[in-house]
Amino acid sequence: MWPAALARGNTSNHYDVIVIGGGTAGIPCALFAAMGGARVLLVEKSPALGGTLFWSTGQIAGSGTVFQERLGITDTPQAHFEDCMRINHATADPALTRLTVNHAGETINWLAEHGFEVMDGHPVTGIGHDHFTARRYQQGVKSGLSILDAFLPSLNAMVAKRKITLLTGTTAANLIQSRDGRVTGVTTAGPEGLRDISGSNVVIATGGCAANARLFEELHGVPLYAKTAYPTSQGDGLLLGLSAGGTIVGGDKYASLPGLVPDAFQYPSQMFAYAPLNPSIRAPWEILVNARGERFVREDHPSVHHIERGVYQQPAHRHWAIFDAAMLERSEPIIPKWTRERLANEHRSNAMFHSAMSVEALALSAGLNSLALHSTVDDYNRRLKEGREDAFGRKMRPAPLSTPPYYSIAMQGWTLVSFAGLKVSVDLQVLRKGGEAVPNLYAIGEVIGAGATSGAAYTNGMLVTPAITFGRLLGTKLARASLSR
Ligand SMILES: Cc1cc2nc3c(=O)[nH]c(=O)nc-3n(C[C@H](O)[C@H](O)[C@H](O)COP(=O)(O)OP(=O)(O)OC[C@H]3O[C@@H](n4cnc5c(N)ncnc54)[C@H](O)[C@@H]3O)c2cc1C
């Protein structure tokens, strides 16, 4: 790990607030700090602002929003809180969840006032993850870009008024710390070389580490099976926070999504295709097996998180969808937007897809345990034929697996985000292992770990919503602090 640098010589400038990272959390933090009267420096290593908002679906949730009002929906932060904790089995930090839900409605209303518009029919109770009990979840018409578009005019206006100094193409390479442990600035590396810049408060908003396979594995104890995170999510801020005395928590909350068809059996793989395996999106006809050829989960379980946890328990988080010609013919294609013809023929050119005239031959071709797969399919068919309960309690059993040719698709558990992150207080101050704050150092966004606000699950909107909300709240608070100094 890098040691935090000690202050070198005279610094050329001083700012009330230095925000490192101009993405989902950093933009609102810089903006609200500047609107509150603080002198702000925003340091962004990419040429453009936006970070993960360029890729993110940007689904966000909140109560008391104008979008709910339009539909006559009444809702409360308490109901939102209870839904979040139910979905993630109370594995998220309750104080940070409260902070999010208590202010998420204001966040969404601010976005709406600045041009953010939602998709037809939104807000909804849920989309790809377990649903809320109320309609409070929405996606912008241009996904994450709708959020960025709402912020940029205000941010650009603050830059034009010189309330925000913006350094793009510039990396925060080090934190500067006084001998008594206070963070007093950053060392930046940009077109002008290395520069020490001092600040009264420094906010780390550099995103997660799910594009950095080595760091991800170190912090989660699980390899990064597929690279799907925004490429700047390299974990810079985690290392910066550690260097100043912070501590990292939450790696144990890692949760994997099912259904990624990898481009190859290597880590990290790339996503070749995606099958949601979510019974609320598509009724499953196929069975799911592991490398041993055994089923491991109720494929039609009403909670997609249950299926996710089942996948997580399989070796290398691998799973195979097994189906036959009749299932292919009668079910919705397992990979959205693929034709049945493509599903039937992909095995001719793609090693993740196999087809054979018997279950045993399919297993041999796909590299699964042949005897076990035969007995798995036999058990599934027998119970169905004899009207006995399914071995995993599956209710939807529309047809036996008995019409050749048989098909398999190899799939991989995966994640878009990192769960480990800098431990923060409810004031968003970076904490040492013992629980005391590193003076003047704050962290927001995915750098505090998905585990903090989403828990060991994918809780609807519980990354983008807290990222923006914490950015807004912290920016406002640090501006107030700067005025009272
Ligand atoms: C495809 C996809 C879909 C998603 N969908 C959803 C969703 O619908 N809802 C949800 O809640 N979550 C979703 N997520 C997760 C969510 O989008 C992210 O967790 C969130 O956007 C991260 O925000 P952030 O501000 O922490 O990081 P970012 O938005 O990535 O911003 C970090 C910024 O810091 C910059 N940076 C990094 N290191 C440095 C450095 N050393 N110096 C200067 N700058 C630096 C980066 O260049 C970047 O611009 C999704 C993620 C992905 C990848």
Coordinates of N, CA, C and O and ligand atoms in Angstrom, one line a residue, residues 2 19-28 42-61 127 129 137-139 143-144 147 167 169-174 187-189 204-208 210 228-237 240 414-418 444-450 453-454 458-468, ligand 1:
W2 N 0.4 2.3 -0.6 CA 1.2 3.5 -0.6 C 1.1 4.3 0.7 O 0.0 4.4 1.3
V19 N -12.8 17.3 -4.0 CA -13.5 16.1 -4.3 C -12.6 15.3 -5.3 O -12.3 15.8 -6.4
I20 N -12.3 14.1 -4.9 CA -11.6 13.2 -5.8 C -12.5 12.3 -6.5 O -13.1 11.4 -5.9
G21 N -12.7 12.5 -7.9 CA -13.6 11.6 -8.6 C -14.8 12.4 -9.1 O -15.7 12.7 -8.2
G22 N -15.0 12.6 -10.4 CA -16.1 13.3 -10.9 C -17.1 12.4 -11.5 O -17.4 12.4 -12.7
G23 N -17.7 11.5 -10.7 CA -18.7 10.5 -11.2 C -20.0 10.7 -10.4 O -20.3 11.8 -10.0
T24 N -20.7 9.6 -10.2 CA -22.0 9.6 -9.7 C -22.1 10.3 -8.3 O -23.0 11.1 -8.1
A25 N -21.2 10.1 -7.4 CA -21.2 10.7 -6.1 C -20.4 12.0 -6.1 O -20.8 13.0 -5.4
G26 N -19.3 12.1 -6.8 CA -18.4 13.3 -6.7 C -19.1 14.5 -7.4 O -18.9 15.6 -6.9
I27 N -19.8 14.3 -8.4 CA -20.4 15.5 -9.1 C -21.4 16.2 -8.2 O -21.3 17.4 -7.9
P28 N -22.4 15.5 -7.6 CA -23.3 16.2 -6.7 C -22.6 16.8 -5.5 O -22.9 17.9 -5.0
L42 N -12.4 19.9 -8.0 CA -12.9 18.6 -8.4 C -11.8 18.0 -9.3 O -11.5 18.6 -10.4
V43 N -11.3 16.8 -8.9 CA -10.2 16.2 -9.6 C -10.7 14.9 -10.3 O -11.3 14.0 -9.6
E44 N -10.6 14.8 -11.6 CA -11.2 13.6 -12.3 C -10.1 13.1 -13.2 O -9.5 13.8 -14.0
K45 N -9.8 11.8 -13.1 CA -8.7 11.2 -13.9 C -9.0 11.0 -15.3 O -8.1 11.0 -16.2
S46 N -10.3 10.9 -15.7 CA -10.7 10.7 -17.1 C -10.8 12.1 -17.8 O -10.9 13.1 -17.1
P47 N -10.8 12.1 -19.1 CA -11.0 13.4 -19.8 C -12.3 14.0 -19.5 O -12.5 15.2 -19.7
A48 N -13.4 13.2 -19.2 CA -14.7 13.8 -19.0 C -15.3 13.3 -17.7 O -14.9 12.3 -17.1
L49 N -16.2 14.1 -17.2 CA -17.0 13.8 -16.0 C -18.1 12.8 -16.3 O -18.6 12.7 -17.4
G50 N -18.4 12.0 -15.3 CA -19.5 11.1 -15.4 C -19.3 9.7 -14.8 O -20.2 9.1 -14.3
G51 N -18.1 9.2 -14.9 CA -17.8 7.9 -14.3 C -18.7 6.8 -14.8 O -19.1 6.7 -15.9
T52 N -19.2 6.0 -13.8 CA -20.0 4.9 -14.1 C -21.4 5.3 -14.7 O -22.1 4.4 -15.3
L53 N -21.8 6.5 -14.5 CA -23.1 6.9 -15.1 C -23.1 6.7 -16.6 O -24.2 6.6 -17.2
F54 N -22.0 6.6 -17.2 CA -22.0 6.3 -18.7 C -22.5 4.9 -19.0 O -23.0 4.7 -20.1
W55 N -22.3 4.0 -18.1 CA -22.7 2.6 -18.3 C -23.9 2.2 -17.4 O -24.7 1.3 -17.8
S56 N -24.1 2.9 -16.3 CA -25.1 2.4 -15.3 C -26.5 2.5 -15.8 O -26.8 3.5 -16.6
T57 N -27.3 1.6 -15.4 CA -28.8 1.7 -15.7 C -29.3 2.9 -15.0 O -30.4 3.5 -15.3
G58 N -28.7 3.2 -13.8 CA -29.1 4.4 -13.1 C -30.5 4.3 -12.4 O -31.2 5.3 -12.3
Q59 N -30.8 3.1 -12.1 CA -32.1 2.9 -11.4 C -32.0 3.4 -10.0 O -31.1 3.0 -9.2
I60 N -33.0 4.2 -9.6 CA -32.9 4.9 -8.3 C -34.3 4.7 -7.6 O -35.3 4.6 -8.2
A61 N -34.2 4.9 -6.2 CA -35.5 4.7 -5.5 C -35.6 5.7 -4.4 O -34.6 6.1 -3.8
I127 N -37.4 -4.3 -11.0 CA -37.1 -4.7 -12.4 C -36.3 -6.0 -12.3 O -36.9 -7.1 -12.5
H129 N -34.2 -7.2 -9.8 CA -33.9 -7.7 -8.5 C -35.2 -7.9 -7.7 O -36.3 -7.6 -8.2
Y137 N -39.4 2.9 -7.5 CA -38.1 2.5 -8.2 C -38.2 3.0 -9.7 O -39.2 2.7 -10.4
Q138 N -37.3 3.8 -10.2 CA -37.4 4.3 -11.5 C -36.0 4.4 -12.2 O -35.0 4.4 -11.6
Q139 N -36.2 4.4 -13.5 CA -35.0 4.5 -14.4 C -35.2 5.7 -15.3 O -36.3 5.9 -15.9
S143 N -31.3 6.1 -19.1 CA -30.5 5.3 -18.0 C -29.7 6.3 -17.2 O -30.1 7.4 -16.9
G144 N -28.4 5.9 -16.9 CA -27.6 6.7 -16.1 C -27.3 8.1 -16.7 O -27.1 9.1 -16.0
I147 N -29.3 11.0 -15.5 CA -28.8 11.6 -14.2 C -27.7 12.6 -14.5 O -27.7 13.8 -14.0
L167 N -10.3 19.9 -12.6 CA -9.1 19.3 -13.2 C -9.5 18.0 -13.8 O -9.6 17.0 -13.1
G169 N -8.5 14.8 -16.6 CA -7.3 14.1 -17.0 C -6.2 14.2 -15.9 O -5.0 14.2 -16.2
T170 N -6.7 14.3 -14.7 CA -5.7 14.5 -13.5 C -6.1 13.4 -12.5 O -7.3 13.3 -12.1
T171 N -5.1 12.7 -12.0 CA -5.3 11.7 -11.0 C -4.9 12.1 -9.6 O -3.8 12.8 -9.5
A172 N -5.7 11.9 -8.6 CA -5.3 12.1 -7.3 C -4.4 10.9 -6.9 O -4.8 9.8 -6.8
A173 N -3.1 11.2 -6.8 CA -2.1 10.1 -6.6 C -1.8 9.8 -5.2 O -1.4 8.7 -4.8
N174 N -2.0 10.8 -4.3 CA -1.7 10.6 -2.9 C -2.5 11.6 -2.0 O -2.9 12.6 -2.5
T187 N -2.0 15.1 -3.6 CA -1.0 15.3 -4.6 C -1.7 14.8 -5.9 O -2.2 13.6 -6.0
T188 N -1.7 15.7 -6.9 CA -2.3 15.3 -8.2 C -1.2 15.0 -9.2 O -0.2 15.6 -9.2
A189 N -1.6 14.1 -10.1 CA -0.7 13.8 -11.3 C -1.5 14.1 -12.5 O -2.5 13.5 -12.8
I204 N -13.3 11.4 -0.9 CA -12.9 10.3 -1.9 C -14.2 9.8 -2.5 O -15.1 9.3 -1.8
A205 N -14.3 10.0 -3.9 CA -15.5 9.5 -4.6 C -15.1 8.9 -5.9 O -15.5 9.2 -7.0
T206 N -14.1 7.9 -5.7 CA -13.4 7.4 -6.9 C -14.1 6.1 -7.4 O -13.5 5.5 -8.4
G207 N -15.2 5.7 -6.9 CA -15.9 4.4 -7.4 C -15.3 3.2 -6.7 O -14.4 3.2 -5.8
G208 N -15.7 2.0 -7.2 CA -15.3 0.8 -6.6 C -14.1 0.2 -7.3 O -13.3 0.9 -7.9
A210 N -14.2 -3.0 -9.0 CA -14.6 -4.2 -9.8 C -14.1 -4.3 -11.2 O -14.5 -5.1 -12.0
T228 N -17.2 -6.5 -15.8 CA -18.4 -5.8 -16.3 C -18.5 -4.4 -15.7 O -19.4 -3.6 -16.1
A229 N -17.6 -4.0 -14.8 CA -17.7 -2.7 -14.2 C -17.1 -1.7 -15.1 O -16.3 -2.0 -16.0
Y230 N -17.4 -0.4 -14.8 CA -16.8 0.7 -15.6 C -15.3 0.7 -15.4 O -14.8 0.5 -14.3
P231 N -14.5 0.8 -16.5 CA -13.1 0.6 -16.5 C -12.3 1.4 -15.5 O -11.2 1.1 -15.0
T232 N -12.8 2.6 -15.1 CA -12.1 3.4 -14.1 C -12.3 2.9 -12.7 O -11.6 3.4 -11.8
S233 N -13.1 1.9 -12.5 CA -13.3 1.3 -11.1 C -12.1 0.5 -10.7 O -12.2 -0.7 -10.6
Q234 N -11.0 1.1 -10.5 CA -9.7 0.4 -10.2 C -9.4 0.4 -8.7 O -8.4 -0.1 -8.3
G235 N -10.2 1.0 -7.9 CA -10.0 1.0 -6.5 C -9.0 2.0 -6.0 O -8.5 1.9 -4.8
D236 N -8.7 3.0 -6.8 CA -7.7 4.0 -6.3 C -8.0 4.6 -5.0 O -7.2 4.8 -4.1
G237 N -9.3 4.9 -4.8 CA -9.8 5.5 -3.5 C -9.6 4.6 -2.3 O -9.4 5.1 -1.2
L240 N -6.1 5.0 -1.4 CA -5.9 6.3 -0.8 C -6.4 6.3 0.6 O -5.7 6.8 1.5
W414 N -21.5 -13.5 -11.4 CA -20.7 -12.3 -11.7 C -21.2 -11.1 -10.9 O -22.3 -11.2 -10.2
T415 N -20.5 -10.0 -10.9 CA -20.9 -8.8 -10.3 C -20.5 -7.5 -11.1 O -19.5 -7.6 -11.7
L416 N -21.3 -6.5 -11.0 CA -21.0 -5.2 -11.6 C -20.3 -4.3 -10.6 O -19.8 -3.3 -11.0
V417 N -20.3 -4.7 -9.4 CA -19.8 -3.7 -8.3 C -19.0 -4.4 -7.3 O -19.0 -5.7 -7.3
S418 N -18.2 -3.7 -6.5 CA -17.5 -4.3 -5.5 C -18.2 -4.0 -4.1 O -18.7 -3.0 -3.9
I444 N -17.6 8.7 -0.2 CA -19.0 8.5 -0.7 C -19.0 7.7 -2.0 O -18.0 7.7 -2.7
G445 N -20.1 7.1 -2.3 CA -20.2 6.3 -3.6 C -19.7 4.9 -3.3 O -19.6 4.4 -2.2
E446 N -19.4 4.2 -4.4 CA -19.0 2.8 -4.3 C -17.7 2.5 -3.6 O -17.5 1.4 -3.2
V447 N -16.9 3.6 -3.4 CA -15.7 3.4 -2.6 C -16.0 3.0 -1.2 O -15.1 2.4 -0.5
I448 N -17.2 3.2 -0.7 CA -17.6 2.8 0.7 C -18.1 1.3 0.6 O -18.4 0.7 1.7
G449 N -18.1 0.8 -0.6 CA -18.5 -0.7 -0.7 C -20.0 -0.8 -0.9 O -20.8 -0.2 -0.2
A450 N -20.4 -1.7 -1.9 CA -21.8 -1.9 -2.1 C -22.4 -2.6 -0.8 O -23.6 -2.4 -0.5
T453 N -24.5 -0.2 1.7 CA -25.9 0.3 1.5 C -26.8 -0.7 0.8 O -28.0 -0.7 0.9
S454 N -26.2 -1.7 0.0 CA -27.0 -2.7 -0.6 C -26.9 -4.0 0.1 O -27.8 -4.9 -0.1
Y458 N -28.5 -7.5 -4.1 CA -28.6 -6.4 -5.0 C -30.0 -5.7 -4.7 O -31.0 -6.1 -5.1
T459 N -29.9 -4.7 -3.8 CA -31.1 -4.0 -3.3 C -31.4 -2.8 -4.2 O -30.5 -2.0 -4.4
N460 N -32.6 -2.8 -4.8 CA -33.0 -1.9 -5.8 C -32.5 -0.4 -5.6 O -32.9 0.3 -4.7
G461 N -31.6 0.0 -6.5 CA -31.1 1.4 -6.5 C -30.2 1.8 -5.4 O -29.9 2.9 -5.2
M462 N -29.7 0.8 -4.5 CA -29.0 1.1 -3.3 C -27.5 1.4 -3.6 O -26.7 1.2 -2.6
L463 N -27.2 1.7 -4.8 CA -25.8 2.2 -5.1 C -25.9 3.6 -5.6 O -25.4 4.6 -5.1
V464 N -26.7 3.8 -6.7 CA -26.7 5.1 -7.3 C -27.5 6.1 -6.3 O -27.1 7.2 -6.2
T465 N -28.6 5.6 -5.7 CA -29.3 6.5 -4.8 C -28.5 7.0 -3.7 O -28.4 8.2 -3.5
P466 N -27.8 6.2 -2.9 CA -26.9 6.7 -1.9 C -25.8 7.5 -2.4 O -25.3 8.5 -1.8
A467 N -25.2 7.1 -3.6 CA -24.1 7.9 -4.1 C -24.5 9.3 -4.3 O -23.8 10.2 -3.9
I468 N -25.6 9.5 -5.0 CA -26.0 10.9 -5.3 C -26.4 11.6 -4.0 O -26.1 12.8 -3.7
Ligands
LIG1 C1 -23.7 -1.6 -16.0 C2 -24.0 -1.1 -14.6 C3 -25.3 -0.9 -14.2 C4 -25.6 -0.5 -12.9 N1 -26.9 -0.2 -12.6 C5 -27.2 0.3 -11.4 C6 -28.5 0.7 -11.1 O1 -29.4 0.6 -11.9 N2 -28.8 1.2 -9.8 C7 -27.8 1.3 -8.9 O2 -28.1 1.7 -7.7 N3 -26.5 0.9 -9.2 C8 -26.2 0.5 -10.4 N4 -24.9 0.2 -10.7 C9 -23.8 0.6 -9.8 C10 -23.7 2.1 -9.7 O3 -23.9 2.6 -11.0 C11 -22.3 2.5 -9.2 O4 -22.1 1.9 -8.0 C12 -22.2 4.0 -9.1 O5 -22.5 4.6 -10.3 C13 -20.7 4.3 -8.7 O6 -20.7 5.7 -8.4 P1 -19.3 6.3 -7.9 O7 -19.5 7.8 -7.8 O8 -18.9 5.7 -6.7 O9 -18.2 5.9 -9.0 P2 -18.1 6.5 -10.5 O10 -19.4 7.0 -11.0 O11 -17.5 5.4 -11.3 O12 -17.2 7.7 -10.4 C14 -15.9 7.6 -9.9 C15 -15.0 8.6 -10.7 O13 -13.8 8.7 -10.0 C16 -12.8 8.8 -11.0 N5 -11.5 8.4 -10.4 C17 -11.1 7.2 -10.0 N6 -9.9 7.2 -9.5 C18 -9.5 8.5 -9.5 C19 -8.3 9.1 -9.0 N7 -7.3 8.5 -8.5 N8 -8.2 10.5 -9.2 C20 -9.2 11.2 -9.8 N9 -10.4 10.6 -10.3 C21 -10.5 9.2 -10.1 C22 -13.3 7.9 -12.1 O14 -12.6 8.2 -13.4 C23 -14.8 8.2 -12.1 O15 -15.1 9.3 -13.0 C24 -24.6 -0.3 -12.0 C25 -23.2 -0.5 -12.3 C26 -22.9 -0.9 -13.6 C27 -21.5 -1.1 -14.0

